[in-house]
Short mmCIF file of N, CA and C and ligand atoms in Angstrom, two decimals:
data_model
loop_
_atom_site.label_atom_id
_atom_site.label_comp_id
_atom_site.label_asym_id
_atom_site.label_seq_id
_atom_site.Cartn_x
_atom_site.Cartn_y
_atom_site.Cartn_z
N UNK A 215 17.23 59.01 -6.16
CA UNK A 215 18.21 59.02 -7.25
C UNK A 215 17.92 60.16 -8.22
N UNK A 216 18.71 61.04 -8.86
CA UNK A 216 18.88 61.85 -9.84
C UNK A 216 18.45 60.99 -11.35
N UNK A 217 16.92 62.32 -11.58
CA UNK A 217 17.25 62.27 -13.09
C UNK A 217 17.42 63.50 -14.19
N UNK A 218 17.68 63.77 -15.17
CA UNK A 218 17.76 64.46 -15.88
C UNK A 218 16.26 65.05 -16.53
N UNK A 219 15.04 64.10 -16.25
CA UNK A 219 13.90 64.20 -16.72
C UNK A 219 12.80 64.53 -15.38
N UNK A 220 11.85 64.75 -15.80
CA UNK A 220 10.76 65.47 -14.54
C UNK A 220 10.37 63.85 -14.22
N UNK A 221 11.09 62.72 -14.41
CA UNK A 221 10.76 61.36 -13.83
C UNK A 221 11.92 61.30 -12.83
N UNK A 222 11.73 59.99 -11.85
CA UNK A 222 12.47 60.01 -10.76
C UNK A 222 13.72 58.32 -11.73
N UNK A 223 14.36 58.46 -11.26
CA UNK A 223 15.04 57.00 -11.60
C UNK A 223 14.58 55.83 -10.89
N UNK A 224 14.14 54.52 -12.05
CA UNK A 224 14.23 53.41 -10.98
C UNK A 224 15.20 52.83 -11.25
N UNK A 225 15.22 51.90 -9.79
CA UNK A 225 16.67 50.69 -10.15
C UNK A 225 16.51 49.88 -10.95
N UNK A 226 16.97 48.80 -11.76
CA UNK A 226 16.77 47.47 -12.45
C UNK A 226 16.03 46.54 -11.49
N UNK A 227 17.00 46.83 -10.27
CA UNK A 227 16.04 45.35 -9.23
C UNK A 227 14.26 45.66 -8.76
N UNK A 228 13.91 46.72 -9.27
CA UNK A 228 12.58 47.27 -8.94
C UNK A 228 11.87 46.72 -9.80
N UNK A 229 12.49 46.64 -11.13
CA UNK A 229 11.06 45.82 -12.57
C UNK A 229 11.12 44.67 -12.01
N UNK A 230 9.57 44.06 -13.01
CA UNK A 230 9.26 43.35 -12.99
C UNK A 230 10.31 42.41 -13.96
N UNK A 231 9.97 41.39 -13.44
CA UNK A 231 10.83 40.11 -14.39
C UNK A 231 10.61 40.31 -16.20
N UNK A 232 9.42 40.61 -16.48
CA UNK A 232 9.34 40.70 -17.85
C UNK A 232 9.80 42.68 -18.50
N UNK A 233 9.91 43.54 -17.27
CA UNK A 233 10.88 44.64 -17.52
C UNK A 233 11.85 44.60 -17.76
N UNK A 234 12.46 43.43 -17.12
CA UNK A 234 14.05 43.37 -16.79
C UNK A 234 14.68 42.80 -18.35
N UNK A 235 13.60 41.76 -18.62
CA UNK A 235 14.08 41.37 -19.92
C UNK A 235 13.87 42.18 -20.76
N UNK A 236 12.95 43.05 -20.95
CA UNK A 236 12.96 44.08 -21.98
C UNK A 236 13.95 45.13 -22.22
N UNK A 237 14.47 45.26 -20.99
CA UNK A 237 15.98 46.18 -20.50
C UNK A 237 16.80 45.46 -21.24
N UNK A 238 17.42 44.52 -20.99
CA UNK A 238 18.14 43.67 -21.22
C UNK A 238 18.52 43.46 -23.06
N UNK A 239 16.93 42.87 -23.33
CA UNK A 239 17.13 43.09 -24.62
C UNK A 239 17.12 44.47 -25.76
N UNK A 240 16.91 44.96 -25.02
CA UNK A 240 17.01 46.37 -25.70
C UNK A 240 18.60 46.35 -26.11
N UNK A 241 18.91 46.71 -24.83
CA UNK A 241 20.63 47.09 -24.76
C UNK A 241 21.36 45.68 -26.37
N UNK A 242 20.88 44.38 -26.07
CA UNK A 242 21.34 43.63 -27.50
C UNK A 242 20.39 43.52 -28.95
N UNK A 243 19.88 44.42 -29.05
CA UNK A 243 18.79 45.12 -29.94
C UNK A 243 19.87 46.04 -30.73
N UNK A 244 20.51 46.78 -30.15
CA UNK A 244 21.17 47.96 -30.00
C UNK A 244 22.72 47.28 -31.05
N UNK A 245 22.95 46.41 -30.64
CA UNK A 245 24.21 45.58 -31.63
C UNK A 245 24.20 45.73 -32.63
N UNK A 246 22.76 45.47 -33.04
CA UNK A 246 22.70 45.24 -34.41
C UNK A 246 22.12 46.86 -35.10
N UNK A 247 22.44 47.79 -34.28
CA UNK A 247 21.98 49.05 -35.30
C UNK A 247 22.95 49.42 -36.55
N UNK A 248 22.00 49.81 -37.52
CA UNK A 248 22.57 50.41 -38.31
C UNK A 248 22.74 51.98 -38.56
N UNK A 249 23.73 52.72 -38.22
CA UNK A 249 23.52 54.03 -38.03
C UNK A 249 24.93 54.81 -38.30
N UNK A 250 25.30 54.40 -39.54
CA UNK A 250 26.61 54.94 -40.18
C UNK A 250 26.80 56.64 -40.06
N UNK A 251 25.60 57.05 -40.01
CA UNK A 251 25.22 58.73 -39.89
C UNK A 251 25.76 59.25 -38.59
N UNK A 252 24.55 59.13 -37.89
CA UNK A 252 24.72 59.63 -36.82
C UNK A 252 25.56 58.84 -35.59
N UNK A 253 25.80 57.51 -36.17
CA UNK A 253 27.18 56.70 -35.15
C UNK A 253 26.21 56.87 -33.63
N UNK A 254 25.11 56.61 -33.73
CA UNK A 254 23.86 57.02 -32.33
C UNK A 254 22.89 55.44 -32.62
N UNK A 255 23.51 54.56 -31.67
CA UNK A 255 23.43 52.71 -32.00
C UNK A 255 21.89 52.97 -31.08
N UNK A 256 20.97 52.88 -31.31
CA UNK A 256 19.92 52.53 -30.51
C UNK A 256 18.92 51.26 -30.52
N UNK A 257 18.59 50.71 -29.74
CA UNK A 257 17.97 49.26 -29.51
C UNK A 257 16.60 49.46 -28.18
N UNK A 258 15.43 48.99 -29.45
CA UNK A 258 14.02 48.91 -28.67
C UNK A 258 13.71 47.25 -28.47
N UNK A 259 12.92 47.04 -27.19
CA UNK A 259 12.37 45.85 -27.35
C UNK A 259 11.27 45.98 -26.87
N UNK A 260 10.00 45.46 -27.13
CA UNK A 260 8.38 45.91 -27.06
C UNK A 260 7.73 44.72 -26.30
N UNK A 261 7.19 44.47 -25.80
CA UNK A 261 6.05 43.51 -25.17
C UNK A 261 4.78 43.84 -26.06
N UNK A 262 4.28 43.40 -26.41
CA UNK A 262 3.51 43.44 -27.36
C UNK A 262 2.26 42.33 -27.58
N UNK A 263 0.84 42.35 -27.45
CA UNK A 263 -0.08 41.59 -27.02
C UNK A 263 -1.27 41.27 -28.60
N UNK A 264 -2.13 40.06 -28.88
CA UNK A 264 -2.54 39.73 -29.95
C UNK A 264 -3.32 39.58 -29.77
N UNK A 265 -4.53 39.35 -30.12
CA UNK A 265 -5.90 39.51 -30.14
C UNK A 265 -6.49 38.67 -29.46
N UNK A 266 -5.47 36.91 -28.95
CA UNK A 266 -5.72 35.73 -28.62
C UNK A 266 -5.60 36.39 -26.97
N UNK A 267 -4.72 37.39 -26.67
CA UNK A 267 -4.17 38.15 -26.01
C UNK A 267 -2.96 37.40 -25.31
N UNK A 268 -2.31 36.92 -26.16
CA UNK A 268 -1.17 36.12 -26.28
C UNK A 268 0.27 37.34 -26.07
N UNK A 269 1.05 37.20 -25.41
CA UNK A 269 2.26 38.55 -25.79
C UNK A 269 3.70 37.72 -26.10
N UNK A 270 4.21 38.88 -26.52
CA UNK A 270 5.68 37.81 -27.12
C UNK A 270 6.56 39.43 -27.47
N UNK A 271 7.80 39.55 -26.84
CA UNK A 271 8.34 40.85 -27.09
C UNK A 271 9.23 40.64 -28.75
N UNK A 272 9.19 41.84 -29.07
CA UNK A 272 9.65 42.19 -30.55
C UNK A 272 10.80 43.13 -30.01
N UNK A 273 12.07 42.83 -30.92
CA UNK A 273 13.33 44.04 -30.66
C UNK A 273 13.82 44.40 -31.88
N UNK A 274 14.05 45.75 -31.91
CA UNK A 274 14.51 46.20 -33.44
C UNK A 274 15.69 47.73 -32.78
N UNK A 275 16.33 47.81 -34.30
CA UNK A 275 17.15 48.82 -33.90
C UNK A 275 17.15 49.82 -35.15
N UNK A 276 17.48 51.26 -34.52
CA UNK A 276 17.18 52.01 -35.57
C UNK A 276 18.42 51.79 -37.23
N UNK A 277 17.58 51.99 -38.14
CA UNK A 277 18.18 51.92 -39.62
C UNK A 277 18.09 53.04 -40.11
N UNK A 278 19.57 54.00 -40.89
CA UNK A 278 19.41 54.40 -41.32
C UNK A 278 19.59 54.92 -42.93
N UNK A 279 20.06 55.69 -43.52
CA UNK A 279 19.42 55.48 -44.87
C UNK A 279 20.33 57.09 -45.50
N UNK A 280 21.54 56.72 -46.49
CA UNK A 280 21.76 57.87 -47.14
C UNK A 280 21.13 59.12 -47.14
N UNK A 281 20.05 58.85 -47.48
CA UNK A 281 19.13 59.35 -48.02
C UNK A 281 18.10 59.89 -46.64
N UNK A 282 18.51 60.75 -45.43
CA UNK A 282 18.92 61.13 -44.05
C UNK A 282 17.04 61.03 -43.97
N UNK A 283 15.77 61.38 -44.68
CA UNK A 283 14.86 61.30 -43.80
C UNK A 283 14.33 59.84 -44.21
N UNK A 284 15.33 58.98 -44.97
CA UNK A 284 14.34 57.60 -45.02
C UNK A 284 14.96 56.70 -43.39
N UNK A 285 15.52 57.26 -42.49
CA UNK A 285 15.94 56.76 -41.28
C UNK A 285 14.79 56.32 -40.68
N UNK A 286 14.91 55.03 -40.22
CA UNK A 286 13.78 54.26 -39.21
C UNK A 286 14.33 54.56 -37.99
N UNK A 287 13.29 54.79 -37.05
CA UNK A 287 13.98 55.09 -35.97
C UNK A 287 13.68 53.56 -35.04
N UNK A 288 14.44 52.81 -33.77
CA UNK A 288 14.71 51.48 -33.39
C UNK A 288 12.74 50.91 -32.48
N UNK A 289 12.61 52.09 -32.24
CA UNK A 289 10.97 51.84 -31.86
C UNK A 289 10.24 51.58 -32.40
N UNK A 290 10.31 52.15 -33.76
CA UNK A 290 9.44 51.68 -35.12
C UNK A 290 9.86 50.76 -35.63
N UNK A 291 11.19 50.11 -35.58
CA UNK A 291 11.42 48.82 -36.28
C UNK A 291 10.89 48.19 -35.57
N UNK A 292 10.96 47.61 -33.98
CA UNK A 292 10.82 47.09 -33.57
C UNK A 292 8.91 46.89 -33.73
N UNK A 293 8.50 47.68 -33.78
CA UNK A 293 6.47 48.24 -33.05
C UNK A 293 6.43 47.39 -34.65
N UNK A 294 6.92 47.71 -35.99
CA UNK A 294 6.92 47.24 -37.41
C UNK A 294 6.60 45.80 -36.95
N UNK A 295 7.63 44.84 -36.73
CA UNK A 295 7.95 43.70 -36.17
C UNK A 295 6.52 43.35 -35.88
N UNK A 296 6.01 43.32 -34.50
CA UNK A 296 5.01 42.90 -33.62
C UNK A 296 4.18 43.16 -34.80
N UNK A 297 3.60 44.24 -35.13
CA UNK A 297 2.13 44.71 -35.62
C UNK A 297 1.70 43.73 -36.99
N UNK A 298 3.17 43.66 -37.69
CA UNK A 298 3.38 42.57 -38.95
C UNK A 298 3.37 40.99 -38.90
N UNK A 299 3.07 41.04 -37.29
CA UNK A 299 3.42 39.27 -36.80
C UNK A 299 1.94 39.20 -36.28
N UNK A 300 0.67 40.71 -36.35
CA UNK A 300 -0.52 40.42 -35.47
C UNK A 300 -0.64 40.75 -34.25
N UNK A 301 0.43 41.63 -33.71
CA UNK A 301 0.46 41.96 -32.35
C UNK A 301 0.52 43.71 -32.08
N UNK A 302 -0.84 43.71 -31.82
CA UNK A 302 -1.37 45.29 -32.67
C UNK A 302 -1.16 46.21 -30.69
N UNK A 303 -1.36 44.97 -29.72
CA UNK A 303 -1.30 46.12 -28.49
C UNK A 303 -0.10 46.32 -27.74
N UNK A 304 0.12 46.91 -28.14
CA UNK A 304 2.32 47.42 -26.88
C UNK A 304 1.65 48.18 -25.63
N UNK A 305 2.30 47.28 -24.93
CA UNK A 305 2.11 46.84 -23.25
C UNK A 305 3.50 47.48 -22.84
N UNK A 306 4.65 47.60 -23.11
CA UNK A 306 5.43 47.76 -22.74
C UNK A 306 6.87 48.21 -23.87
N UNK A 307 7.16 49.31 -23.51
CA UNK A 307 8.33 49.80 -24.53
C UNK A 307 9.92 49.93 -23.78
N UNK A 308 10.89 49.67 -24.05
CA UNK A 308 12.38 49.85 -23.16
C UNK A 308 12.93 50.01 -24.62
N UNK A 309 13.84 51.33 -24.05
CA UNK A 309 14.54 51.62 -25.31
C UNK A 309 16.01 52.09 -24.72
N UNK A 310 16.74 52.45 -25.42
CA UNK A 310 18.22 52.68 -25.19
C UNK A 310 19.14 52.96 -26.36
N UNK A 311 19.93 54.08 -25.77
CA UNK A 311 20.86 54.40 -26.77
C UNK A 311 22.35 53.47 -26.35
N UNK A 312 23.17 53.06 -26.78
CA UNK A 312 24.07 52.26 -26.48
C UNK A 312 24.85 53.38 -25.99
N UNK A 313 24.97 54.44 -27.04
CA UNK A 313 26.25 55.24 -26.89
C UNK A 313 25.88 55.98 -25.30
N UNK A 314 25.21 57.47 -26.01
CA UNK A 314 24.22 57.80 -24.81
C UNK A 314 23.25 57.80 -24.17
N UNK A 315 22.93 57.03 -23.45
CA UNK A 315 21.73 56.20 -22.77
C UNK A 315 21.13 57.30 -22.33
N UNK A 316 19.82 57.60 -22.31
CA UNK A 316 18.95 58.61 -21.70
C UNK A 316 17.83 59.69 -22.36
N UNK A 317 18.22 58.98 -24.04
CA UNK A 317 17.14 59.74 -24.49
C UNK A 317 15.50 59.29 -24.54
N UNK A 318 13.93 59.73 -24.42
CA UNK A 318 13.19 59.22 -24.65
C UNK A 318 12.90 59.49 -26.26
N UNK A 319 11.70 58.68 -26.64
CA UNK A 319 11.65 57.98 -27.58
C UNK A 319 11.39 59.91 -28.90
N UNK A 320 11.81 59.76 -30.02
CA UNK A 320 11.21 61.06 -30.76
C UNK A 320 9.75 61.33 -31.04
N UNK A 321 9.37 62.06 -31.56
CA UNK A 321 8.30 62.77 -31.89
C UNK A 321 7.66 61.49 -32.56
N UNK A 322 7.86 61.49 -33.89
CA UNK A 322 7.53 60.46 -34.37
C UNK A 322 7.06 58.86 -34.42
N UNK A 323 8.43 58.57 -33.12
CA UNK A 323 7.75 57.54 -32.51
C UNK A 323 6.65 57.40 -31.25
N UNK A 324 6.83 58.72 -30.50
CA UNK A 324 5.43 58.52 -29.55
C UNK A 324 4.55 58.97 -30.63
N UNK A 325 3.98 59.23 -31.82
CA UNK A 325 2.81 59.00 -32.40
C UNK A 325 2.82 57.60 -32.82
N UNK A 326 3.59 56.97 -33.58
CA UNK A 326 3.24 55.62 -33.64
C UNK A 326 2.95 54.90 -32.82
N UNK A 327 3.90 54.98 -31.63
CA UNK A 327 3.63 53.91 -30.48
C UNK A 327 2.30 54.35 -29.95
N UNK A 328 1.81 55.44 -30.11
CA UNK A 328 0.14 55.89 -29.81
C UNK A 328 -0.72 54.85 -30.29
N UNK A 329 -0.22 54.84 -31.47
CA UNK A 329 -1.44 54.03 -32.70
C UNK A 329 -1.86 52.74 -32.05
N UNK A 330 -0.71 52.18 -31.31
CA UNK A 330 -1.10 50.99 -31.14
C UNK A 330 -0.93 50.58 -29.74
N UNK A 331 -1.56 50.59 -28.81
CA UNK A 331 -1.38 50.63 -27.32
C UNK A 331 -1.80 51.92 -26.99
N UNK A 332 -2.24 53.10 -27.03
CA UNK A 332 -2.97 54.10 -26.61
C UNK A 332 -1.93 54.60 -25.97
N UNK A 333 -2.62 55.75 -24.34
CA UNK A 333 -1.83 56.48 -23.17
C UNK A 333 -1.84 55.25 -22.09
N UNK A 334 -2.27 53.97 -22.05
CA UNK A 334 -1.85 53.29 -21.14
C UNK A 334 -0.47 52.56 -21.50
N UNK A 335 0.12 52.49 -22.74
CA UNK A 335 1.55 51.28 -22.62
C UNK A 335 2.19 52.15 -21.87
N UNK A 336 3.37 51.71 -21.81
CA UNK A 336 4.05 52.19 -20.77
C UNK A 336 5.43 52.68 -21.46
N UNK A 337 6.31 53.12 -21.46
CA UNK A 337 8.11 53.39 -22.16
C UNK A 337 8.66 52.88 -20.88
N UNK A 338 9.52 52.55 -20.96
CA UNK A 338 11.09 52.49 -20.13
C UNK A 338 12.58 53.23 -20.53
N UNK A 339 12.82 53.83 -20.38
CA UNK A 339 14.09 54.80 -21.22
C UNK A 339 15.03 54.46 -20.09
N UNK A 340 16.10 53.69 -20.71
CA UNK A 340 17.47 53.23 -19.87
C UNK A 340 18.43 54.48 -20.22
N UNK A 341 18.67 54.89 -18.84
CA UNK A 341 19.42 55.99 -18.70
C UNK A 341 20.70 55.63 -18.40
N UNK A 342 21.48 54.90 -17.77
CA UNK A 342 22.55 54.36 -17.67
C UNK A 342 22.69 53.12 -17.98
N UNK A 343 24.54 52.82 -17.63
CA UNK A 343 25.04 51.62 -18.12
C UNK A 343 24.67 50.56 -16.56
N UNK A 344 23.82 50.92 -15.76
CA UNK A 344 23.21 50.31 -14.31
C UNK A 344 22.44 50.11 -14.58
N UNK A 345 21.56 50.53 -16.22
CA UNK A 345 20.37 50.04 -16.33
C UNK A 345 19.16 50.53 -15.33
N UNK A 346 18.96 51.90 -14.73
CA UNK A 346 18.25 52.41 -13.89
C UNK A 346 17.30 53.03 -15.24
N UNK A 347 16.15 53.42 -15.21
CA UNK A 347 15.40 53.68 -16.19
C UNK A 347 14.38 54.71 -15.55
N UNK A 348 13.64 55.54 -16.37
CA UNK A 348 12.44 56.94 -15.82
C UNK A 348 11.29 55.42 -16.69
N UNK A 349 9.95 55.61 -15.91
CA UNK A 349 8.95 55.20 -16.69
C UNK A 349 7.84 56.46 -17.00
N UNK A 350 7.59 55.97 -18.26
CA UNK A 350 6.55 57.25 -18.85
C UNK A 350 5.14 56.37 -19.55
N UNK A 351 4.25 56.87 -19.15
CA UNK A 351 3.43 56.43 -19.73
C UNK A 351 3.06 57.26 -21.22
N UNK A 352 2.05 56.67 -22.06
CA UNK A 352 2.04 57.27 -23.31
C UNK A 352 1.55 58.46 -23.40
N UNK A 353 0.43 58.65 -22.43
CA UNK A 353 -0.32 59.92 -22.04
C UNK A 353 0.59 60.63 -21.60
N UNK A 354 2.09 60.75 -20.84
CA UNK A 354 2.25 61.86 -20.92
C UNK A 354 3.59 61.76 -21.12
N UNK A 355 3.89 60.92 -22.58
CA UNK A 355 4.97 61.48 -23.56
C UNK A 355 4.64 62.05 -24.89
N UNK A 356 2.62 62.14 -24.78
CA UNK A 356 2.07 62.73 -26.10
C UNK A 356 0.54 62.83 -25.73
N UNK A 357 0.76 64.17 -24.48
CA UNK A 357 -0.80 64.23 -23.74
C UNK A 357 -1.47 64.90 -25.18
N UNK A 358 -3.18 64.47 -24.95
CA UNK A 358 -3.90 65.27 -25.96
C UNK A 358 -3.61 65.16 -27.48
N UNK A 359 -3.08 63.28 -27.71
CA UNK A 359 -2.86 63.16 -28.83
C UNK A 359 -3.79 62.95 -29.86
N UNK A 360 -3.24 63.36 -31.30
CA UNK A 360 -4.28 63.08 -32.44
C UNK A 360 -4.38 61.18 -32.37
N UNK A 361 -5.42 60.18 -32.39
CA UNK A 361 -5.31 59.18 -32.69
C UNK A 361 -6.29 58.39 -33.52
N UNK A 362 -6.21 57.12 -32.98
CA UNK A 362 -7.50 56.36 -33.63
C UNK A 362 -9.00 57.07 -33.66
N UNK A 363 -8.79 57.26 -31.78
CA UNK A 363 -9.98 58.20 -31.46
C UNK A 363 -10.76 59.17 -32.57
N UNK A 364 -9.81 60.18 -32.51
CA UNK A 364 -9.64 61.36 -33.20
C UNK A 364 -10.33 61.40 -34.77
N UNK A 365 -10.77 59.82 -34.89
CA UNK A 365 -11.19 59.81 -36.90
C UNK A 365 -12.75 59.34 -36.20
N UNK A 366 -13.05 59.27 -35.36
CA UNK A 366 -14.40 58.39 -35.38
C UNK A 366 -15.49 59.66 -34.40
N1 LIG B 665 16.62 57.36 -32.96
C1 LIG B 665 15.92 56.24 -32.56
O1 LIG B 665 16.20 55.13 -33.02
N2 LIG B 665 14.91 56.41 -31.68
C2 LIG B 665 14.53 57.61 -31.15
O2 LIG B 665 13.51 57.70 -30.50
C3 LIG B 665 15.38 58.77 -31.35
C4 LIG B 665 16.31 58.70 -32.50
C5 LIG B 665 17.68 57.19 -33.95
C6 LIG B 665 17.38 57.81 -35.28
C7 LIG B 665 18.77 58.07 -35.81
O3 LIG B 665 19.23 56.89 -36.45
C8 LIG B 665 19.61 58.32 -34.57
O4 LIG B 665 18.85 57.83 -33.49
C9 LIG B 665 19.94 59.79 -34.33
O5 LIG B 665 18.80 60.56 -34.34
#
């Protein structure tokens, strides 16, 4: 299958059961964006793990803000969510633009999503309305990143 990215496409029927739901909820993550600006509806949902090593997925959508750099972008609401509930490791990221499906996550958010889950979580970026998705790991949507590491 064709992708637009140096990843190959997978199908939906290829994830795992707890992918599929993260697909899934992403895309109704995405409902609730607020994005009067850029009219660009995007919806994250996270798998996300606790110290008990308990997981429970978190979904948020990007917010944005007159005031153009106080914009949250839908990965960070969502990663906000988990980390504020105690659920500091993301295992798993699926994100999606409603409008145009296929972007991966910005700058900004592969450093956050660094912070917490390292180069092993994983992204899912839903590229179509088939729900076929590229997987990226964190290491190489932000190889040779500054992190936790990086202070000690
Ligand atoms: N956006 C996200 O929510 N996630 C990204 O990774 C890329 C960008 C949002 C921010 C803004 O509200 C809109 O998409 C256009 O940039």
């Amino acid at each position: 299958m064709g992708s637009k990215f140096t990843k190959p496409l997978s199908a939906f029927a290829t994830l795992t059961p707890v992918e599929q739901e993260l697909v899934l909820k992403c895309w109704e993550a995405a409902k609730q964006s607020y994005s009067p600006y850029s009219k660009f509806p995007v919806g994250a949902a996270i798998l996300a793990e606790n110290e008990q090593g308990e997981r429970k997925v978190f979904t948020g959508c990007n917010v944005e803000n007159a005031s153009y750099g106080g914009t949250i972008c839908a990965e960070r609401t969502a990663g906000v969510k988990a980390v504020s509930e105690g659920y500091r490791m993301f295992v798993t990221v699926a994100v999606v633009c409603a409008k145009i499906p296929g972007g991966p996550p910005c700058g900004f958010c592969r450093q956050f999503l660094c912070e917490f889950g390292g180069y092993r979580a994983e992204v899912l970026t839903v590229q179509n309305s088939g729900n076929d998705i590229c997987r990226w790991t964190m290491d190489e949507l932000l190889p040779d990143s500054f992190g936790p590491h990086s202070l000690q």
